XYZ file of C-alpha atoms in Angstrom:
489
model
C 183.758 250.790 -24.716
C 184.494 253.266 -27.623
C 182.738 254.973 -30.423
C 183.700 257.869 -32.708
C 181.825 260.578 -34.812
C 182.763 263.118 -37.184
C 182.351 266.685 -36.151
C 181.084 269.717 -38.390
C 184.806 270.695 -38.875
C 185.498 267.396 -40.632
C 187.656 266.089 -37.686
C 186.853 262.647 -35.818
C 186.188 262.667 -32.200
C 186.815 259.431 -30.580
C 185.112 258.731 -27.057
C 187.521 256.204 -25.432
C 189.469 257.745 -22.657
C 187.611 256.631 -19.395
C 188.582 253.258 -17.647
C 186.068 251.732 -14.929
C 187.558 250.238 -11.716
C 185.540 248.797 -8.844
C 185.581 251.095 -5.594
C 187.474 249.482 -2.910
C 185.823 248.452 0.338
C 187.300 251.296 2.476
C 186.234 254.047 -0.122
C 184.920 257.071 1.779
C 181.378 257.767 0.848
C 179.672 260.978 0.649
C 177.069 261.908 3.317
C 175.263 265.303 3.543
C 176.871 267.680 5.866
C 173.643 268.666 7.448
C 174.486 272.387 6.901
C 171.708 273.045 4.247
C 168.470 274.637 5.269
C 166.955 273.036 2.256
C 167.661 271.767 -1.202
C 166.898 274.591 -3.690
C 165.185 273.847 -6.944
C 168.264 275.038 -8.931
C 172.063 275.241 -8.361
C 174.469 276.501 -10.990
C 178.181 276.467 -10.030
C 179.263 277.849 -13.449
C 180.259 281.250 -11.966
C 183.024 279.704 -10.087
C 184.169 277.415 -12.861
C 187.416 278.267 -15.102
C 186.996 278.532 -18.921
C 186.012 275.389 -20.730
C 189.044 273.676 -22.308
C 189.396 271.255 -25.110
C 190.994 267.761 -24.756
C 191.706 267.727 -28.491
C 192.418 264.412 -29.892
C 193.785 263.101 -26.509
C 192.176 260.462 -24.410
C 192.290 262.705 -21.382
C 188.671 263.103 -20.506
C 189.131 262.028 -16.945
C 192.062 264.417 -16.436
C 190.016 267.230 -17.957
C 186.979 266.548 -15.676
C 189.319 266.400 -12.688
C 191.015 269.452 -13.495
C 187.803 271.253 -13.610
C 186.781 270.105 -10.193
C 190.340 270.962 -8.825
C 190.207 274.516 -10.463
C 186.655 275.225 -9.046
C 188.172 274.297 -5.532
C 191.199 276.568 -6.102
C 189.058 279.412 -7.297
C 186.889 279.265 -4.153
C 190.086 279.256 -2.030
C 192.124 281.821 -3.954
C 189.317 284.101 -5.079
C 188.843 285.477 -8.611
C 192.186 284.593 -10.004
C 192.089 280.990 -9.251
C 194.633 278.525 -10.603
C 194.887 277.105 -14.194
C 195.749 273.555 -13.419
C 198.005 271.322 -15.958
C 195.749 268.716 -17.332
C 198.669 266.768 -18.857
C 200.287 266.582 -15.555
C 197.168 264.980 -13.964
C 196.814 262.770 -16.900
C 200.493 261.500 -16.630
C 200.203 260.777 -13.081
C 196.945 259.011 -13.385
C 198.592 256.524 -15.581
C 201.837 256.280 -13.493
C 199.661 255.449 -10.546
C 197.525 252.824 -12.089
C 198.289 249.760 -9.883
C 197.139 247.181 -12.401
C 199.197 248.403 -15.258
C 196.157 248.727 -17.515
C 197.048 252.101 -18.759
C 200.637 253.226 -19.322
C 202.453 256.553 -19.338
C 203.910 255.259 -22.799
C 200.531 255.647 -24.516
C 197.702 257.803 -24.844
C 194.802 255.463 -23.931
C 192.902 256.957 -21.207
C 192.979 256.590 -17.372
C 191.044 255.698 -14.292
C 189.372 258.523 -12.253
C 190.448 257.123 -9.073
C 194.056 257.335 -10.094
C 193.624 260.849 -11.206
C 192.325 261.729 -7.904
C 195.199 259.847 -6.190
C 197.749 261.797 -8.170
C 196.215 264.958 -6.886
C 196.498 263.632 -3.285
C 199.987 262.299 -3.888
C 201.639 265.060 -6.013
C 199.141 267.871 -6.402
C 199.196 269.586 -9.752
C 201.366 272.347 -11.350
C 199.923 275.122 -13.556
C 199.223 274.828 -17.173
C 201.690 277.564 -17.799
C 204.451 275.431 -16.211
C 203.501 272.291 -18.101
C 201.207 273.258 -21.065
C 198.593 271.213 -22.857
C 200.566 270.132 -25.834
C 199.429 267.088 -27.371
C 202.968 266.111 -28.405
C 203.826 265.895 -24.660
C 201.193 263.220 -23.798
C 203.693 260.539 -22.966
C 206.372 262.931 -21.875
C 207.411 262.942 -18.221
C 206.540 266.387 -16.653
C 209.665 268.667 -16.618
C 211.982 270.083 -14.108
C 210.218 271.991 -11.272
C 206.676 270.749 -12.047
C 206.573 268.466 -9.164
C 207.925 271.038 -6.770
C 205.363 273.491 -7.795
C 202.564 271.038 -7.756
C 203.303 269.892 -4.108
C 201.881 273.248 -2.971
C 198.376 272.397 -4.186
C 197.479 268.866 -3.095
C 193.972 267.806 -2.041
C 193.290 266.320 1.275
C 190.163 264.368 0.994
C 188.046 262.788 -1.481
C 184.670 260.932 -1.430
C 182.644 258.666 -3.707
C 179.018 259.775 -4.402
C 176.240 257.166 -4.838
C 174.067 257.284 -7.941
C 171.101 258.800 -6.215
C 169.190 261.843 -7.241
C 169.040 263.391 -3.722
C 172.627 262.869 -2.910
C 173.794 264.562 -6.121
C 171.341 267.523 -5.682
C 172.685 267.846 -2.014
C 176.251 267.495 -3.001
C 175.868 270.278 -5.677
C 173.873 272.372 -3.263
C 176.756 272.112 -0.761
C 179.112 273.480 -3.468
C 180.715 270.266 -4.619
C 180.973 269.721 -8.391
C 180.994 265.838 -9.244
C 183.552 264.069 -11.372
C 181.416 261.239 -12.963
C 181.418 259.032 -15.964
C 178.725 257.748 -18.177
C 177.884 256.055 -21.491
C 177.703 258.695 -24.235
C 175.846 258.295 -27.596
C 175.512 259.781 -31.031
C 173.282 262.666 -29.400
C 176.558 264.053 -28.035
C 177.918 264.662 -31.534
C 175.606 267.749 -32.240
C 173.531 268.807 -29.046
C 171.244 271.649 -29.868
C 172.082 274.402 -27.575
C 173.500 271.787 -25.093
C 170.356 269.825 -24.640
C 171.143 266.115 -24.609
C 168.073 263.849 -25.138
C 167.438 260.508 -23.321
C 169.151 257.589 -25.367
C 166.842 255.584 -27.590
C 166.714 251.752 -27.551
C 168.904 251.206 -30.564
C 171.753 253.427 -29.215
C 172.445 250.748 -26.406
C 174.431 248.624 -28.810
C 178.147 248.390 -28.025
C 179.228 249.993 -31.408
C 176.838 253.120 -30.543
C 178.337 254.441 -27.375
C 181.606 254.926 -25.468
C 182.507 255.714 -21.824
C 183.281 259.231 -21.090
C 184.272 261.457 -17.862
C 182.756 264.864 -17.241
C 181.957 267.170 -14.457
C 178.427 267.985 -13.116
C 178.124 271.469 -11.886
C 174.392 272.132 -11.332
C 170.845 271.080 -11.862
C 167.449 272.481 -12.600
C 164.208 270.939 -11.013
C 162.138 272.962 -13.571
C 163.759 271.258 -16.554
C 164.730 268.072 -14.677
C 168.320 268.233 -15.898
C 171.910 268.295 -14.639
C 174.239 270.987 -15.792
C 177.452 269.266 -17.087
C 180.791 270.602 -18.158
C 182.387 268.723 -20.937
C 185.945 268.871 -22.252
C 185.429 269.485 -26.152
C 185.859 273.153 -26.046
C 183.466 276.201 -25.746
C 182.153 275.811 -29.357
C 180.460 272.509 -28.309
C 176.918 272.592 -26.806
C 176.013 275.591 -24.668
C 179.558 277.335 -24.529
C 181.028 273.935 -23.528
C 178.441 272.945 -21.270
C 175.214 270.531 -21.724
C 171.946 269.686 -19.947
C 171.562 265.985 -19.291
C 168.197 264.644 -18.045
C 167.994 263.284 -14.368
C 166.756 260.088 -15.690
C 169.695 259.697 -17.941
C 172.549 260.178 -15.310
C 170.614 258.268 -12.768
C 169.867 255.226 -14.699
C 172.273 252.309 -14.082
C 172.447 251.503 -17.720
C 174.027 254.856 -18.543
C 175.685 256.013 -15.328
C 178.863 254.015 -14.501
C 178.636 254.494 -10.883
C 182.137 256.127 -10.584
C 181.358 259.593 -9.123
C 183.681 261.606 -6.959
C 184.007 264.877 -5.194
C 187.449 266.392 -3.938
C 187.931 268.618 -0.867
C 190.465 270.567 1.192
C 190.664 270.071 4.877
C 189.102 273.633 5.545
C 185.724 272.821 4.308
C 184.081 275.755 2.740
C 180.446 276.650 3.533
C 177.785 276.153 0.695
C 177.984 279.010 -1.784
C 174.337 280.125 -1.733
C 174.993 282.630 -4.566
C 174.950 279.606 -6.847
C 171.284 278.647 -5.580
C 168.200 279.787 -7.414
C 164.624 279.647 -5.646
C 162.726 280.599 -8.744
C 161.108 278.087 -11.393
C 162.713 279.534 -14.360
C 164.224 277.047 -16.779
C 167.723 276.772 -17.866
C 166.605 275.449 -21.219
C 164.435 277.452 -23.665
C 160.819 276.854 -23.068
C 157.810 276.814 -25.140
C 156.442 280.173 -23.927
C 159.889 281.899 -24.716
C 159.712 280.614 -28.200
C 156.160 281.929 -28.666
C 157.456 285.426 -27.357
C 160.187 285.473 -30.302
C 158.115 283.620 -33.140
C 157.644 285.914 -36.314
C 154.181 286.455 -37.451
C 154.429 284.152 -40.495
C 155.685 281.115 -38.590
C 152.969 281.843 -35.830
C 150.281 282.033 -38.531
C 151.472 278.675 -40.100
C 151.598 277.125 -36.771
C 147.922 278.208 -36.006
C 146.844 276.839 -39.456
C 148.644 273.532 -38.702
C 146.929 273.104 -35.319
C 143.542 273.532 -36.977
C 140.444 273.691 -34.769
C 142.347 272.375 -31.557
C 144.758 275.067 -30.459
C 148.257 274.762 -29.075
C 147.470 275.278 -25.461
C 144.940 272.420 -25.681
C 147.328 270.157 -27.431
C 149.917 270.693 -24.859
C 147.547 270.089 -22.024
C 146.505 266.919 -23.769
C 150.076 265.770 -23.935
C 150.587 266.514 -20.323
C 147.298 264.984 -19.069
C 147.625 261.754 -21.120
C 151.109 260.986 -19.476
C 149.927 261.921 -16.089
C 146.767 259.907 -16.442
C 148.410 256.676 -18.011
C 148.043 254.923 -14.779
C 144.326 255.354 -14.681
C 144.180 258.365 -12.361
C 145.098 261.974 -12.369
C 146.350 263.026 -8.909
C 145.757 266.526 -7.653
C 149.508 267.063 -7.555
C 149.701 266.066 -11.177
C 146.786 268.462 -11.977
C 148.464 271.328 -10.320
C 151.869 270.645 -11.834
C 150.192 270.507 -15.391
C 148.445 274.031 -14.788
C 151.829 275.592 -13.642
C 153.390 274.635 -17.036
C 150.351 275.547 -19.075
C 149.855 279.020 -17.424
C 153.039 280.802 -19.009
C 151.984 279.509 -22.513
C 148.447 281.006 -21.985
C 149.937 284.221 -20.874
C 152.224 284.360 -23.912
C 149.373 283.564 -26.198
C 147.334 286.441 -24.828
C 144.475 284.077 -23.712
C 141.899 285.170 -21.398
C 141.239 281.586 -20.240
C 142.942 280.247 -16.988
C 144.932 276.897 -16.819
C 142.023 275.135 -14.901
C 139.473 276.032 -17.638
C 141.839 274.671 -20.337
C 142.532 271.526 -18.258
C 138.894 270.993 -17.770
C 138.121 271.417 -21.393
C 140.821 269.038 -22.424
C 139.605 266.323 -20.118
C 136.016 266.716 -20.947
C 136.530 266.741 -24.800
C 139.796 265.321 -25.863
C 141.399 263.109 -23.257
C 140.385 259.864 -25.008
C 141.044 261.157 -28.537
C 144.241 258.983 -29.660
C 144.465 260.381 -33.063
C 144.557 263.951 -31.763
C 147.093 263.052 -29.075
C 149.601 261.349 -31.643
C 148.904 263.973 -34.118
C 150.066 266.572 -31.567
C 153.060 264.728 -30.742
C 153.951 264.807 -34.507
C 153.197 268.449 -34.950
C 155.264 269.938 -32.078
C 158.750 269.117 -33.697
C 157.636 270.911 -36.889
C 157.775 274.150 -34.803
C 159.948 273.658 -31.760
C 163.631 272.985 -31.523
C 165.150 269.942 -29.742
C 165.907 272.263 -26.836
C 162.184 273.228 -26.375
C 161.217 269.676 -26.692
C 163.701 268.702 -24.147
C 162.111 271.285 -21.838
C 158.734 269.774 -22.426
C 160.109 266.388 -21.672
C 161.548 267.716 -18.382
C 157.968 269.040 -17.633
C 156.357 265.807 -18.281
C 158.909 264.139 -15.965
C 158.207 266.720 -13.285
C 154.448 266.155 -13.789
C 154.387 262.414 -13.553
C 156.452 262.385 -10.443
C 154.601 265.053 -8.613
C 152.547 262.574 -6.807
C 155.767 260.848 -5.504
C 155.136 257.767 -7.710
C 155.950 257.192 -11.276
C 153.877 254.537 -12.809
C 155.315 252.337 -15.504
C 152.581 253.352 -17.921
C 153.237 256.890 -17.255
C 156.957 256.405 -17.876
C 156.229 254.441 -21.027
C 154.162 257.253 -22.568
C 157.062 259.646 -21.822
C 159.634 257.319 -23.274
C 157.516 256.861 -26.355
C 157.315 260.785 -26.951
C 161.094 260.983 -26.558
C 161.585 258.392 -29.150
C 159.162 260.045 -31.507
C 160.662 263.477 -31.126
C 164.254 262.143 -31.581
C 163.569 260.469 -34.981
C 160.719 262.898 -36.283
C 161.062 266.323 -37.719
C 163.239 268.754 -35.766
C 162.521 272.128 -36.731
C 163.730 274.722 -39.264
C 167.000 272.982 -40.041
C 165.550 269.892 -41.235
C 162.759 271.904 -43.293
C 165.747 273.795 -44.843
C 167.517 270.581 -45.748
C 164.274 269.146 -47.266
C 163.828 272.419 -49.273
C 167.368 272.218 -50.315
C 166.826 268.650 -51.341
C 163.755 269.518 -53.248
C 165.631 272.405 -55.063
C 168.421 270.046 -55.979
C 166.025 267.358 -57.212
C 164.199 270.106 -59.268
C 167.604 271.315 -60.785
C 168.479 267.652 -61.537
C 165.096 267.219 -63.281
C 165.485 270.384 -65.275
C 168.890 269.424 -66.274
C 167.690 266.004 -67.409
C 164.831 267.536 -69.370
C 167.174 269.906 -70.932
C 169.367 267.123 -71.938
C 166.602 265.097 -73.392
C 165.318 268.209 -75.381
C 168.907 268.618 -76.782
C 168.823 265.003 -77.817
C 165.483 265.203 -79.226
C 166.490 268.235 -81.278
C 169.544 266.528 -82.493
C 167.574 263.583 -83.546
C 165.116 265.749 -85.364
C 167.872 267.518 -87.223
C 169.335 264.347 -88.142
C 166.019 263.145 -89.541
C 165.427 266.273 -91.440
C 168.931 265.962 -93.015
C 168.145 262.382 -94.084
C 164.907 263.492 -95.558
C 166.679 266.422 -97.325
C 169.328 263.970 -98.811
C 166.545 261.452 -99.872
C 164.578 264.290 -101.633
C 167.724 265.511 -103.436
C 168.510 261.944 -104.594
C 165.083 261.526 -105.743
C 165.086 264.777 -107.636
C 168.270 263.772 -109.421
C 166.853 260.578 -110.446
C 163.744 262.470 -111.887
C 166.100 264.766 -113.858
C 167.903 261.690 -115.302
C 164.595 260.115 -116.177
C 163.353 263.324 -117.852
C 166.650 263.697 -119.845
C 166.275 260.089 -121.187
C 162.775 260.889 -122.465
C 164.131 263.995 -124.236
C 166.691 261.899 -125.950
C 164.152 259.430 -127.177
C 162.189 262.368 -128.618
C 165.112 263.459 -130.634
C 166.069 260.039 -131.957
């Protein structure tokens, strides 16, 4: 599967470098080590990652993801200096070791994840300094000394990770970044501050997506997202990283079930410095935006909300989703209150969350028009990143009672679709204003041209009238001169 899109700098990015292969029956499977006291609400391995790199126009996403995992491993073993591994060395050997001959060292057409990992086990990897990332060298055999150097840095073990939320979180909490592959969609072309939305239904068509390999380096329960390292350079997303919903990567329609970790023999203990026990989000949330919102925008938002304030509308969205199955569990109400509280604090409200939830249930819970109006209003004032944060909160709320009903999920999915195709903040408003200004300028130009044409027509008519008047005057003179002649005859 492949698709391409045009980037803001005018270049085209093609997504086509990943090849899928069934895992063999003897594949070693990841199982939890049993060393964790608990699974923390957040894990972020980025502080041990090397700088995000760019695969350029090559089809080397698998090699880049594998190199990222390998460099993380080396940095933990070697300390702060780490080891900048040659991505083209990994990419070449992945194609060379392809037993089926689907990929070839003679062309830049992608590779299999398992073959890239087998290359690390068989040959290791030399440094990028020894065999640099030069796109003209994609089909060139790595030069002298590269394999001798690479042999010092082989991996000893690899395991496949099932597409299971608990397994992924446990794996990351134990300090293992996950090399994985998934279908990517047009939302990857311009992620707002790294927030990747759930794919909408029409993006499932073959021409609308492509298979891509990346590296998962963390997760956040408050946001219901995985932290993912891409290979499109630090200018993309959030400094080269993005935030993908749990539902995206745990969905068999999107995850390609080809996920791996790599290890050395001397297994390292979990790096608890990467853990976080707080409930702060990695995405910008609504309370943070309110704190930085200027007075004019805030006044406009208050006016737009009318007689039903922001906090009630937010509570209504949460409660309608949680109660779509016909009941509101205590766990769902508690989770809703936790997400409404910081908004109330930021607004300076003297009400507590329980009072707001009671008021919303008593007076607005069955108001369909208000609910959908609220869904439509939020994108007018909040960015895609904030909307993604709210979606994460919705997902957490409806799953807080350990059961997600189809009706609850349907409400959340509908909100996702509305927010992906609806207004998306200041950028769209500016585009609309620019479009209106351009239209006004065009109208003014057209009106000016019409006025000039009208003036020219008037001038021509006046000239014609003057000529007619002069001719008539001459005729009169001739007529009078004839009369005079008659008098004198």
